[in-house]
Amino acid sequence: MYYIGFDIGSSSVKAALIDSDNGKSIASINEPKDEMDIISVNSDWAEQNPSFWWENVCNASKRLLKENAVASELVLGIGISYQMHGLVLVDKDGELLRNSIIWCDSRAVEIGNKAFEKLGEEKCKDNLLNSPANFTASKLKWVRDNEPDVYKRVYKFMLPGDYIAYKFTNNINTTKSGLSEGILWDYKKQEPAKWLLEYYDIDSSLIPDIVETFSNQGELSTKGAEESGLKVGIPIFYRAGDQPNNALSLNVFNPGEVALTGGTSGVIYAVTDKLSGKEPVKYNNFAHVNYSEQKPVIGKLLCINGAGIQYRWLKNNLNLETSSYQTMNSLASKIPVGSDNLQLIPFGNGAERMFDNKTIGTQICNINLNKHTRSHICRAALEGIAFSFVYGMEILRKDGANIKVIRAGNDNLFRSEIFSNTVSTLIDQEIEIYNTTGAVGAARAAGWAKGTFEDIGGMITKNDKVMTYHPLQNKDDYQLAYQNWKKELNRILIDKK
């Protein structure tokens, strides 16, 4: 018997099949083979047609079963992970009214900023643990103000994962965690933030029914089964946004545990039981997958735009004989800690929220033309990106995040010993590396919700753990290098005021 997990991203849909006996991954695939299109009519807009998500979910499920010779009758349940914050609108017949306004669309920034100012910073911090910012509620307000003919036909709004669950089951519902990522959950009242919708002049009846993150959220309808190639009646047992789900995939559930992502952008996701939002402009607080009224577990999410994209830019522009990350890592390993006082500030991928949305740019500081080489630049880049993660974790610590355990996937920046050792040593915590994906995590979560898996954490550790980076004994050189980097960063931040 098996579980299937889907991870609905903005570039592709990933699907994974796992064994219900032991949670081991059997197979994973992506659809489509080329990336999905993002529609950008204006420079700061980003939309996708949710029908394409569903089409790729169906193609992926059919391929997964066919290529692994698995009958749909053997599938016990489904888990769904999805790109966060997107807005999907349907009419009373469940038909789409417009494209989804997805996570990287920034048209509603000023709407959210104005709400934060008018409603009051303290009320937003205390009740929402966030600023309304550019999230789902503010996107819906934009539709109300700019597309009144669309808005008046809206029956329900949904998040991307809610829409996929609806297509499977014909049930429209959402989760508390989902509402929190749209900045629509009041943590004090333990209910949807209807007062925010009232401020936006939005009817609260547009909020879908709420189901638990781990629960029977609906069973496959005849139409959903026919289109997906799965069996009528298969339950959906789990649904969560991609960052909380990534944390779940890495066995990050409890206060003190942190999930790191070192892709194009970096993500720090720290779990806490502190209902505090001191600096909601710098980071966000979301209800984690195991959030409940009795045990309000929160995920503090801080993004670093200038992470892996910085290292990729170097790879594409250093004119190396063999252009690969392995070559760059090898060059960097020849240089001592601190890169002989060469610092690289890696924030050239747009405004950074942890710097109050300042655009700093990438800057290379203190180049000595008689000493520094490409090898120094490679090391300085890895160190600079690592330092930005440490800086971000320091911000979260100031707001009560108690960092005890760090876990990350076995890909991208965490394949670099220099990067991983730098973070581990400066934070003074081990970093556990796991070989897993969001789709695999969603599939396992479905099994956990059904009760098949008693200990999802132990299963993840048994099946996926690759290695552990330990803090190095000689910290002095790392601490000096970090302090020098922060001096350059602070100088730049002062200039940007």
Tab-separated table of C-alpha atoms in Angstrom:
chain	number	residue	atom	x	y	z
A	1	MET	CA	0.000	0.000	0.000
A	2	TYR	CA	1.091	3.580	-0.661
A	3	TYR	CA	0.629	7.277	0.010
A	4	ILE	CA	1.043	10.030	-2.595
A	5	GLY	CA	2.334	13.525	-1.890
A	6	PHE	CA	2.055	16.523	-4.204
A	7	ASP	CA	4.129	19.712	-3.975
A	8	ILE	CA	2.538	22.468	-6.069
A	9	GLY	CA	5.275	24.964	-6.895
A	10	SER	CA	5.329	27.928	-9.240
A	11	SER	CA	7.773	26.201	-11.613
A	12	SER	CA	6.465	22.624	-11.472
A	13	VAL	CA	4.363	20.075	-9.637
A	14	LYS	CA	6.343	17.386	-7.836
A	15	ALA	CA	4.738	14.077	-6.912
A	16	ALA	CA	6.108	11.339	-4.667
A	17	LEU	CA	5.028	7.785	-3.901
A	18	ILE	CA	5.957	6.283	-0.526
A	19	ASP	CA	5.596	2.819	0.990
A	20	SER	CA	2.952	2.739	3.720
A	21	ASP	CA	4.854	0.059	5.652
A	22	ASN	CA	8.016	2.042	6.331
A	23	GLY	CA	7.645	5.514	4.790
A	24	LYS	CA	10.432	4.951	2.281
A	25	SER	CA	10.311	6.936	-0.944
A	26	ILE	CA	9.510	4.715	-3.937
A	27	ALA	CA	9.579	7.292	-6.733
A	28	SER	CA	9.342	11.019	-7.442
A	29	ILE	CA	8.542	12.891	-10.660
A	30	ASN	CA	8.035	16.455	-11.902
A	31	GLU	CA	5.405	17.854	-14.247
A	32	PRO	CA	5.716	19.546	-16.643
A	33	LYS	CA	9.161	18.736	-17.990
A	34	ASP	CA	9.628	22.442	-18.769
A	35	GLU	CA	8.818	25.076	-16.164
A	36	MET	CA	5.288	26.450	-15.868
A	37	ASP	CA	4.797	29.972	-17.166
A	38	ILE	CA	4.384	32.959	-14.876
A	39	ILE	CA	2.237	35.709	-16.406
A	40	SER	CA	3.637	39.172	-15.721
A	41	VAL	CA	1.580	41.931	-17.343
A	42	ASN	CA	3.339	44.561	-15.214
A	43	SER	CA	6.859	44.424	-13.803
A	44	ASP	CA	5.731	43.733	-10.227
A	45	TRP	CA	2.878	41.357	-11.109
A	46	ALA	CA	2.985	37.553	-11.153
A	47	GLU	CA	0.042	35.317	-11.997
A	48	GLN	CA	-0.609	31.693	-12.926
A	49	ASN	CA	-3.658	29.825	-14.170
A	50	PRO	CA	-4.650	27.345	-11.421
A	51	SER	CA	-6.059	25.040	-14.098
A	52	PHE	CA	-2.457	24.357	-15.141
A	53	TRP	CA	-1.581	23.309	-11.592
A	54	TRP	CA	-4.443	20.817	-11.653
A	55	GLU	CA	-3.529	19.581	-15.122
A	56	ASN	CA	0.028	18.889	-13.959
A	57	VAL	CA	-1.176	17.208	-10.756
A	58	CYS	CA	-3.284	14.867	-12.889
A	59	ASN	CA	-0.443	14.171	-15.317
A	60	ALA	CA	1.942	13.537	-12.430
A	61	SER	CA	-0.387	11.140	-10.610
A	62	LYS	CA	-1.043	9.121	-13.770
A	63	ARG	CA	2.670	8.922	-14.608
A	64	LEU	CA	3.597	7.999	-11.051
A	65	LEU	CA	1.181	5.063	-10.989
A	66	LYS	CA	1.965	3.882	-14.511
A	67	GLU	CA	5.766	4.073	-14.288
A	68	ASN	CA	5.767	2.191	-10.983
A	69	ALA	CA	3.039	-0.323	-11.909
A	70	VAL	CA	0.883	0.703	-8.944
A	71	ALA	CA	-2.902	0.283	-9.062
A	72	SER	CA	-4.849	3.272	-7.755
A	73	GLU	CA	-6.693	0.924	-5.372
A	74	LEU	CA	-3.435	0.588	-3.438
A	75	VAL	CA	-3.254	4.325	-2.605
A	76	LEU	CA	-4.416	4.955	0.973
A	77	GLY	CA	-4.318	8.734	1.018
A	78	ILE	CA	-2.958	12.012	-0.323
A	79	GLY	CA	-0.919	14.866	1.161
A	80	ILE	CA	-0.606	18.313	-0.436
A	81	SER	CA	2.133	20.942	-0.138
A	82	TYR	CA	1.813	24.177	-2.082
A	83	GLN	CA	3.283	27.573	-2.910
A	84	MET	CA	2.205	29.923	-0.140
A	85	HIS	CA	0.213	33.185	-0.165
A	86	GLY	CA	-1.409	32.824	-3.618
A	87	LEU	CA	-4.990	34.033	-4.136
A	88	VAL	CA	-7.484	31.817	-6.006
A	89	LEU	CA	-11.048	33.048	-6.592
A	90	VAL	CA	-14.067	30.949	-7.620
A	91	ASP	CA	-17.751	31.672	-8.214
A	92	LYS	CA	-20.726	29.802	-6.706
A	93	ASP	CA	-20.289	27.051	-9.307
A	94	GLY	CA	-16.653	26.585	-8.323
A	95	GLU	CA	-15.392	28.070	-11.586
A	96	LEU	CA	-12.249	30.199	-11.665
A	97	LEU	CA	-12.875	33.931	-11.940
A	98	ARG	CA	-9.320	35.007	-12.787
A	99	ASN	CA	-5.715	33.846	-12.694
A	100	SER	CA	-4.151	33.317	-9.285
A	101	ILE	CA	-2.119	36.226	-7.921
A	102	ILE	CA	0.870	34.233	-6.668
A	103	TRP	CA	3.462	34.640	-3.910
A	104	CYS	CA	6.011	36.748	-5.842
A	105	ASP	CA	3.457	39.347	-7.000
A	106	SER	CA	3.971	42.660	-5.190
A	107	ARG	CA	1.014	44.754	-6.379
A	108	ALA	CA	-0.596	44.831	-2.908
A	109	VAL	CA	2.425	46.095	-0.951
A	110	GLU	CA	1.050	49.581	-0.332
A	111	ILE	CA	-2.391	48.207	0.556
A	112	GLY	CA	-0.836	46.122	3.315
A	113	ASN	CA	1.432	48.926	4.505
A	114	LYS	CA	-1.509	51.314	4.773
A	115	ALA	CA	-3.531	48.740	6.732
A	116	PHE	CA	-0.618	48.258	9.137
A	117	GLU	CA	-0.523	52.007	9.743
A	118	LYS	CA	-4.293	52.567	10.019
A	119	LEU	CA	-5.143	49.494	12.106
A	120	GLY	CA	-2.214	50.125	14.400
A	121	GLU	CA	1.135	48.448	14.679
A	122	GLU	CA	0.390	47.053	18.150
A	123	LYS	CA	-2.938	45.465	17.166
A	124	CYS	CA	-1.360	43.808	14.138
A	125	LYS	CA	1.605	42.578	16.179
A	126	ASP	CA	-0.540	41.302	19.057
A	127	ASN	CA	-3.343	39.681	17.062
A	128	LEU	CA	-1.834	38.799	13.674
A	129	LEU	CA	1.828	38.520	14.766
A	130	ASN	CA	2.456	40.153	11.380
A	131	SER	CA	1.842	43.140	9.185
A	132	PRO	CA	-0.903	42.498	6.572
A	133	ALA	CA	1.835	43.356	4.062
A	134	ASN	CA	1.631	41.898	0.549
A	135	PHE	CA	-0.154	38.690	1.526
A	136	THR	CA	-3.406	37.028	0.523
A	137	ALA	CA	-5.801	39.350	2.366
A	138	SER	CA	-4.185	42.411	0.775
A	139	LYS	CA	-4.261	40.752	-2.656
A	140	LEU	CA	-8.009	40.181	-2.230
A	141	LYS	CA	-8.438	43.859	-1.324
A	142	TRP	CA	-6.614	44.749	-4.563
A	143	VAL	CA	-9.125	42.686	-6.562
A	144	ARG	CA	-12.021	44.344	-4.751
A	145	ASP	CA	-10.688	47.821	-5.555
A	146	ASN	CA	-9.475	47.225	-9.105
A	147	GLU	CA	-11.698	44.453	-10.489
A	148	PRO	CA	-15.154	45.081	-8.978
A	149	ASP	CA	-16.909	42.960	-11.607
A	150	VAL	CA	-14.751	40.000	-10.602
A	151	TYR	CA	-15.096	40.655	-6.886
A	152	LYS	CA	-18.899	40.765	-6.875
A	153	ARG	CA	-18.967	37.229	-8.334
A	154	VAL	CA	-16.585	35.753	-5.744
A	155	TYR	CA	-18.108	32.900	-3.734
A	156	LYS	CA	-14.936	31.826	-1.904
A	157	PHE	CA	-11.254	32.689	-1.933
A	158	MET	CA	-8.681	29.925	-1.609
A	159	LEU	CA	-4.963	29.300	-1.376
A	160	PRO	CA	-3.283	27.209	-4.103
A	161	GLY	CA	-3.388	24.004	-2.037
A	162	ASP	CA	-7.047	24.583	-1.188
A	163	TYR	CA	-7.844	24.747	-4.893
A	164	ILE	CA	-6.088	21.442	-5.638
A	165	ALA	CA	-7.927	19.793	-2.733
A	166	TYR	CA	-11.187	21.217	-4.120
A	167	LYS	CA	-10.494	19.773	-7.578
A	168	PHE	CA	-9.880	16.367	-5.997
A	169	THR	CA	-12.904	16.361	-3.687
A	170	ASN	CA	-15.358	19.078	-4.755
A	171	ASN	CA	-15.117	20.432	-1.182
A	172	ILE	CA	-14.005	24.028	-0.593
A	173	ASN	CA	-12.117	24.383	2.678
A	174	THR	CA	-8.880	25.690	4.156
A	175	THR	CA	-6.773	25.317	7.315
A	176	LYS	CA	-5.759	27.558	10.223
A	177	SER	CA	-2.164	27.362	9.031
A	178	GLY	CA	-3.343	28.409	5.572
A	179	LEU	CA	-5.297	31.376	6.897
A	180	SER	CA	-2.257	32.430	8.923
A	181	GLU	CA	-0.094	32.564	5.790
A	182	GLY	CA	-2.688	34.877	4.235
A	183	ILE	CA	-2.451	37.005	7.428
A	184	LEU	CA	-6.057	36.111	8.166
A	185	TRP	CA	-5.716	34.347	11.519
A	186	ASP	CA	-6.223	36.122	14.853
A	187	TYR	CA	-3.981	34.357	17.370
A	188	LYS	CA	-5.566	36.108	20.362
A	189	LYS	CA	-9.157	35.246	19.472
A	190	GLN	CA	-8.233	31.892	17.868
A	191	GLU	CA	-10.428	32.608	14.852
A	192	PRO	CA	-10.251	34.194	11.382
A	193	ALA	CA	-9.314	37.883	11.517
A	194	LYS	CA	-12.697	39.169	10.377
A	195	TRP	CA	-11.826	42.656	11.618
A	196	LEU	CA	-9.081	42.870	8.991
A	197	LEU	CA	-11.550	41.895	6.279
A	198	GLU	CA	-14.014	44.463	7.647
A	199	TYR	CA	-11.315	47.127	7.362
A	200	TYR	CA	-10.769	46.005	3.759
A	201	ASP	CA	-14.577	46.068	3.223
A	202	ILE	CA	-14.517	42.370	2.315
A	203	ASP	CA	-17.376	40.036	3.234
A	204	SER	CA	-16.151	37.443	5.746
A	205	SER	CA	-18.508	34.870	4.197
A	206	LEU	CA	-15.857	34.489	1.482
A	207	ILE	CA	-13.688	32.567	3.982
A	208	PRO	CA	-13.889	28.811	3.310
A	209	ASP	CA	-14.795	26.290	5.990
A	210	ILE	CA	-11.831	25.341	8.189
A	211	VAL	CA	-10.450	21.804	8.499
A	212	GLU	CA	-7.510	20.584	10.556
A	213	THR	CA	-4.109	20.307	8.856
A	214	PHE	CA	-3.954	16.590	9.728
A	215	SER	CA	-7.467	15.239	9.132
A	216	ASN	CA	-9.779	13.705	6.561
A	217	GLN	CA	-10.253	16.899	4.542
A	218	GLY	CA	-12.406	15.269	1.871
A	219	GLU	CA	-12.494	12.230	-0.384
A	220	LEU	CA	-11.950	12.015	-4.122
A	221	SER	CA	-15.090	12.728	-6.112
A	222	THR	CA	-15.996	10.855	-9.273
A	223	LYS	CA	-14.738	13.755	-11.391
A	224	GLY	CA	-11.571	14.227	-9.344
A	225	ALA	CA	-10.801	10.527	-9.626
A	226	GLU	CA	-11.438	10.370	-13.359
A	227	GLU	CA	-9.208	13.354	-14.101
A	228	SER	CA	-6.353	12.317	-11.793
A	229	GLY	CA	-6.366	8.588	-12.521
A	230	LEU	CA	-6.875	7.818	-8.843
A	231	LYS	CA	-9.688	5.927	-7.138
A	232	VAL	CA	-12.978	7.438	-5.959
A	233	GLY	CA	-13.024	7.842	-2.190
A	234	ILE	CA	-9.277	8.226	-1.526
A	235	PRO	CA	-8.999	10.737	1.353
A	236	ILE	CA	-6.866	13.854	1.497
A	237	PHE	CA	-5.289	13.654	4.936
A	238	TYR	CA	-2.906	16.627	4.967
A	239	ARG	CA	-2.360	20.085	3.493
A	240	ALA	CA	0.227	22.788	4.250
A	241	GLY	CA	2.180	25.622	2.643
A	242	ASP	CA	5.600	24.774	1.245
A	243	GLN	CA	7.722	26.275	4.025
A	244	PRO	CA	5.859	24.687	6.974
A	245	ASN	CA	5.804	21.474	4.948
A	246	ASN	CA	9.540	21.718	4.268
A	247	ALA	CA	10.046	21.973	8.025
A	248	LEU	CA	7.870	18.892	8.529
A	249	SER	CA	9.884	17.048	5.857
A	250	LEU	CA	13.027	17.786	7.897
A	251	ASN	CA	11.463	16.664	11.197
A	252	VAL	CA	11.135	20.229	12.504
A	253	PHE	CA	8.102	20.349	14.800
A	254	ASN	CA	9.141	21.544	18.236
A	255	PRO	CA	10.287	24.838	19.783
A	256	GLY	CA	14.031	25.233	19.285
A	257	GLU	CA	14.094	23.335	15.986
A	258	VAL	CA	15.023	25.229	12.805
A	259	ALA	CA	14.726	24.354	9.111
A	260	LEU	CA	17.138	26.063	6.710
A	261	THR	CA	16.808	26.289	2.936
A	262	GLY	CA	19.788	27.356	0.847
A	263	GLY	CA	18.390	27.625	-2.664
A	264	THR	CA	18.182	30.647	-4.973
A	265	SER	CA	16.949	32.500	-1.930
A	266	GLY	CA	17.552	31.439	1.648
A	267	VAL	CA	14.902	30.654	4.232
A	268	ILE	CA	15.194	30.374	8.005
A	269	TYR	CA	12.132	28.728	9.559
A	270	ALA	CA	12.390	28.628	13.352
A	271	VAL	CA	9.723	26.900	15.439
A	272	THR	CA	8.688	28.542	18.711
A	273	ASP	CA	5.810	28.556	21.190
A	274	LYS	CA	6.180	32.307	21.768
A	275	LEU	CA	3.242	34.309	20.398
A	276	SER	CA	5.428	37.308	19.657
A	277	GLY	CA	5.825	39.444	16.560
A	278	LYS	CA	8.249	42.202	17.538
A	279	GLU	CA	9.521	43.017	14.048
A	280	PRO	CA	6.854	41.905	11.538
A	281	VAL	CA	8.452	43.973	8.791
A	282	LYS	CA	11.632	41.859	8.941
A	283	TYR	CA	10.067	38.380	9.092
A	284	ASN	CA	6.730	36.602	9.412
A	285	ASN	CA	5.018	34.331	11.909
A	286	PHE	CA	2.792	31.510	10.679
A	287	ALA	CA	0.827	28.770	12.408
A	288	HIS	CA	2.997	25.664	12.040
A	289	VAL	CA	1.560	22.351	10.832
A	290	ASN	CA	1.025	21.161	14.434
A	291	TYR	CA	-0.498	24.437	15.670
A	292	SER	CA	-3.513	24.121	17.960
A	293	GLU	CA	-5.342	26.333	20.452
A	294	GLN	CA	-3.961	24.219	23.283
A	295	LYS	CA	-0.434	24.221	21.848
A	296	PRO	CA	0.115	27.285	19.632
A	297	VAL	CA	3.263	26.297	17.736
A	298	ILE	CA	4.537	29.088	15.469
A	299	GLY	CA	6.981	29.096	12.575
A	300	LYS	CA	9.075	32.274	12.342
A	301	LEU	CA	10.046	32.659	8.692
A	302	LEU	CA	12.841	34.956	7.556
A	303	CYS	CA	13.801	35.156	3.879
A	304	ILE	CA	17.209	36.037	2.434
A	305	ASN	CA	16.868	36.942	-1.235
A	306	GLY	CA	20.607	37.059	-1.875
A	307	ALA	CA	21.636	33.461	-1.195
A	308	GLY	CA	22.281	30.779	-3.819
A	309	ILE	CA	21.605	33.244	-6.616
A	310	GLN	CA	24.822	35.045	-5.584
A	311	TYR	CA	26.904	31.883	-5.950
A	312	ARG	CA	25.202	31.047	-9.237
A	313	TRP	CA	25.988	34.517	-10.590
A	314	LEU	CA	29.660	33.960	-9.762
A	315	LYS	CA	29.625	30.565	-11.478
A	316	ASN	CA	28.220	32.149	-14.623
A	317	ASN	CA	30.647	35.085	-14.645
A	318	LEU	CA	34.013	33.954	-13.248
A	319	ASN	CA	35.057	32.475	-16.605
A	320	LEU	CA	36.352	29.282	-15.023
A	321	GLU	CA	37.779	26.553	-17.228
A	322	THR	CA	35.271	24.141	-15.688
A	323	SER	CA	32.206	26.074	-14.640
A	324	SER	CA	30.782	24.080	-11.740
A	325	TYR	CA	30.050	24.522	-8.069
A	326	GLN	CA	32.492	21.719	-7.283
A	327	THR	CA	35.279	23.682	-8.968
A	328	MET	CA	34.339	26.825	-7.054
A	329	ASN	CA	34.193	24.950	-3.741
A	330	SER	CA	37.616	23.466	-4.460
A	331	LEU	CA	39.078	26.907	-5.187
A	332	ALA	CA	37.499	28.325	-2.031
A	333	SER	CA	38.965	25.544	0.119
A	334	LYS	CA	42.497	26.788	-0.671
A	335	ILE	CA	41.825	30.109	1.097
A	336	PRO	CA	41.873	30.600	4.893
A	337	VAL	CA	38.850	31.509	7.001
A	338	GLY	CA	38.033	35.184	6.486
A	339	SER	CA	39.237	35.191	2.859
A	340	ASP	CA	42.274	37.308	3.765
A	341	ASN	CA	39.955	40.174	4.786
A	342	LEU	CA	37.944	40.135	1.542
A	343	GLN	CA	34.238	40.561	2.296
A	344	LEU	CA	31.307	39.933	-0.013
A	345	ILE	CA	27.901	41.390	0.875
A	346	PRO	CA	25.503	39.096	-1.057
A	347	PHE	CA	22.302	41.115	-1.331
A	348	GLY	CA	22.047	41.758	-5.069
A	349	ASN	CA	18.657	40.099	-5.588
A	350	GLY	CA	16.383	42.990	-4.708
A	351	ALA	CA	15.162	44.483	-1.456
A	352	GLU	CA	15.818	42.501	1.723
A	353	ARG	CA	13.081	42.465	4.371
A	354	MET	CA	15.500	41.903	7.249
A	355	PHE	CA	16.982	45.307	6.336
A	356	ASP	CA	13.549	46.985	6.309
A	357	ASN	CA	13.218	46.451	2.555
A	358	LYS	CA	16.402	48.343	1.697
A	359	THR	CA	18.049	47.470	-1.613
A	360	ILE	CA	21.712	47.033	-0.744
A	361	GLY	CA	23.079	45.220	-3.771
A	362	THR	CA	26.036	42.870	-3.912
A	363	GLN	CA	29.249	44.557	-2.806
A	364	ILE	CA	32.794	43.217	-2.708
A	365	CYS	CA	34.802	45.036	-0.054
A	366	ASN	CA	38.532	45.467	0.608
A	367	ILE	CA	39.905	43.954	-2.601
A	368	ASN	CA	43.699	43.866	-2.598
A	369	LEU	CA	44.769	43.760	-6.236
A	370	ASN	CA	48.119	42.267	-5.270
A	371	LYS	CA	46.697	39.432	-3.173
A	372	HIS	CA	43.115	38.479	-3.906
A	373	THR	CA	42.186	35.972	-6.614
A	374	ARG	CA	39.136	34.169	-7.948
A	375	SER	CA	39.636	31.658	-5.143
A	376	HIS	CA	39.273	34.440	-2.588
A	377	ILE	CA	36.066	35.636	-4.244
A	378	CYS	CA	34.625	32.101	-4.145
A	379	ARG	CA	35.383	31.760	-0.440
A	380	ALA	CA	34.176	35.274	0.359
A	381	ALA	CA	30.884	34.522	-1.417
A	382	LEU	CA	30.273	31.328	0.575
A	383	GLU	CA	31.208	33.091	3.798
A	384	GLY	CA	29.090	36.144	2.985
A	385	ILE	CA	26.000	34.021	2.326
A	386	ALA	CA	26.667	32.003	5.498
A	387	PHE	CA	27.071	35.224	7.487
A	388	SER	CA	23.696	36.440	6.190
A	389	PHE	CA	22.062	33.277	7.596
A	390	VAL	CA	23.766	33.857	10.953
A	391	TYR	CA	22.653	37.502	10.922
A	392	GLY	CA	19.069	36.414	10.228
A	393	MET	CA	19.109	33.892	13.067
A	394	GLU	CA	20.365	36.599	15.421
A	395	ILE	CA	17.291	38.680	14.520
A	396	LEU	CA	14.983	35.749	15.278
A	397	ARG	CA	16.744	35.043	18.573
A	398	LYS	CA	15.968	38.598	19.688
A	399	ASP	CA	12.272	37.756	19.290
A	400	GLY	CA	12.400	34.619	21.405
A	401	ALA	CA	13.490	31.955	18.917
A	402	ASN	CA	15.584	29.493	20.928
A	403	ILE	CA	17.768	27.718	18.361
A	404	LYS	CA	18.698	24.224	19.573
A	405	VAL	CA	18.591	22.015	16.458
A	406	ILE	CA	19.194	22.983	12.814
A	407	ARG	CA	18.161	20.758	9.906
A	408	ALA	CA	18.538	21.256	6.150
A	409	GLY	CA	18.096	19.384	2.887
A	410	ASN	CA	21.038	17.727	1.152
A	411	ASP	CA	21.202	20.135	-1.759
A	412	ASN	CA	22.380	23.526	-2.955
A	413	LEU	CA	24.509	25.507	-0.486
A	414	PHE	CA	24.474	22.789	2.170
A	415	ARG	CA	26.641	20.613	-0.059
A	416	SER	CA	29.449	23.090	0.618
A	417	GLU	CA	31.500	22.266	3.717
A	418	ILE	CA	32.723	25.871	3.929
A	419	PHE	CA	29.184	27.260	3.978
A	420	SER	CA	27.795	24.647	6.387
A	421	ASN	CA	30.764	24.703	8.774
A	422	THR	CA	30.641	28.498	8.915
A	423	VAL	CA	26.951	28.559	9.887
A	424	SER	CA	27.314	25.671	12.357
A	425	THR	CA	30.371	27.158	14.063
A	426	LEU	CA	28.991	30.684	14.442
A	427	ILE	CA	25.561	29.551	15.664
A	428	ASP	CA	27.285	26.909	17.809
A	429	GLN	CA	24.805	24.215	16.800
A	430	GLU	CA	24.973	21.025	14.789
A	431	ILE	CA	23.364	21.029	11.341
A	432	GLU	CA	21.682	17.756	10.419
A	433	ILE	CA	21.445	17.101	6.672
A	434	TYR	CA	18.537	15.122	5.210
A	435	ASN	CA	17.863	13.749	1.745
A	436	THR	CA	14.171	14.469	1.279
A	437	THR	CA	11.668	16.599	-0.662
A	438	GLY	CA	8.451	18.453	0.025
A	439	ALA	CA	6.398	15.915	-1.919
A	440	VAL	CA	7.850	13.028	0.120
A	441	GLY	CA	7.128	14.957	3.314
A	442	ALA	CA	3.517	15.581	2.259
A	443	ALA	CA	3.026	11.882	1.503
A	444	ARG	CA	4.411	10.887	4.910
A	445	ALA	CA	2.251	13.493	6.622
A	446	ALA	CA	-0.812	11.875	5.042
A	447	GLY	CA	0.230	8.540	6.556
A	448	TRP	CA	0.809	10.156	9.925
A	449	ALA	CA	-2.627	11.803	9.858
A	450	LYS	CA	-4.288	8.453	9.099
A	451	GLY	CA	-2.416	6.826	11.936
A	452	THR	CA	-0.275	4.517	9.807
A	453	PHE	CA	2.942	6.120	11.048
A	454	GLU	CA	3.204	6.515	14.819
A	455	ASP	CA	6.527	8.371	14.810
A	456	ILE	CA	7.055	10.505	11.722
A	457	GLY	CA	10.206	12.066	13.200
A	458	GLY	CA	11.890	8.733	13.805
A	459	MET	CA	10.914	7.563	10.336
A	460	ILE	CA	12.448	10.657	8.720
A	461	THR	CA	15.677	10.231	10.680
A	462	LYS	CA	15.884	6.525	9.839
A	463	ASN	CA	15.227	6.933	6.113
A	464	ASP	CA	16.682	10.312	5.210
A	465	LYS	CA	19.491	11.468	7.479
A	466	VAL	CA	22.723	11.829	5.505
A	467	MET	CA	25.237	13.472	7.833
A	468	THR	CA	25.784	16.064	10.546
A	469	TYR	CA	27.994	19.171	10.500
A	470	HIS	CA	29.482	19.925	13.923
A	471	PRO	CA	30.676	23.319	15.210
A	472	LEU	CA	34.436	23.577	14.809
A	473	GLN	CA	36.582	23.928	17.918
A	474	ASN	CA	38.575	26.908	16.662
A	475	LYS	CA	35.884	29.577	16.530
A	476	ASP	CA	38.094	32.655	16.816
A	477	ASP	CA	38.870	33.020	13.110
A	478	TYR	CA	35.203	32.569	12.183
A	479	GLN	CA	34.025	35.099	14.753
A	480	LEU	CA	36.602	37.657	13.630
A	481	ALA	CA	35.613	37.173	9.983
A	482	TYR	CA	31.931	37.576	10.877
A	483	GLN	CA	32.564	40.748	12.884
A	484	ASN	CA	34.557	42.242	9.983
A	485	TRP	CA	31.711	41.354	7.608
A	486	LYS	CA	29.156	42.978	9.922
A	487	LYS	CA	31.258	46.161	10.090
A	488	GLU	CA	31.111	46.469	6.303
A	489	LEU	CA	27.388	45.663	6.300
A	490	ASN	CA	26.640	48.278	8.969
A	491	ARG	CA	28.631	50.879	7.054
A	492	ILE	CA	26.524	50.174	3.963
A	493	LEU	CA	23.260	50.260	5.940
A	494	ILE	CA	24.180	53.668	7.399
A	495	ASP	CA	24.806	54.977	3.886
A	496	LYS	CA	21.363	53.695	2.818
A	497	LYS	CA	19.493	55.659	5.496
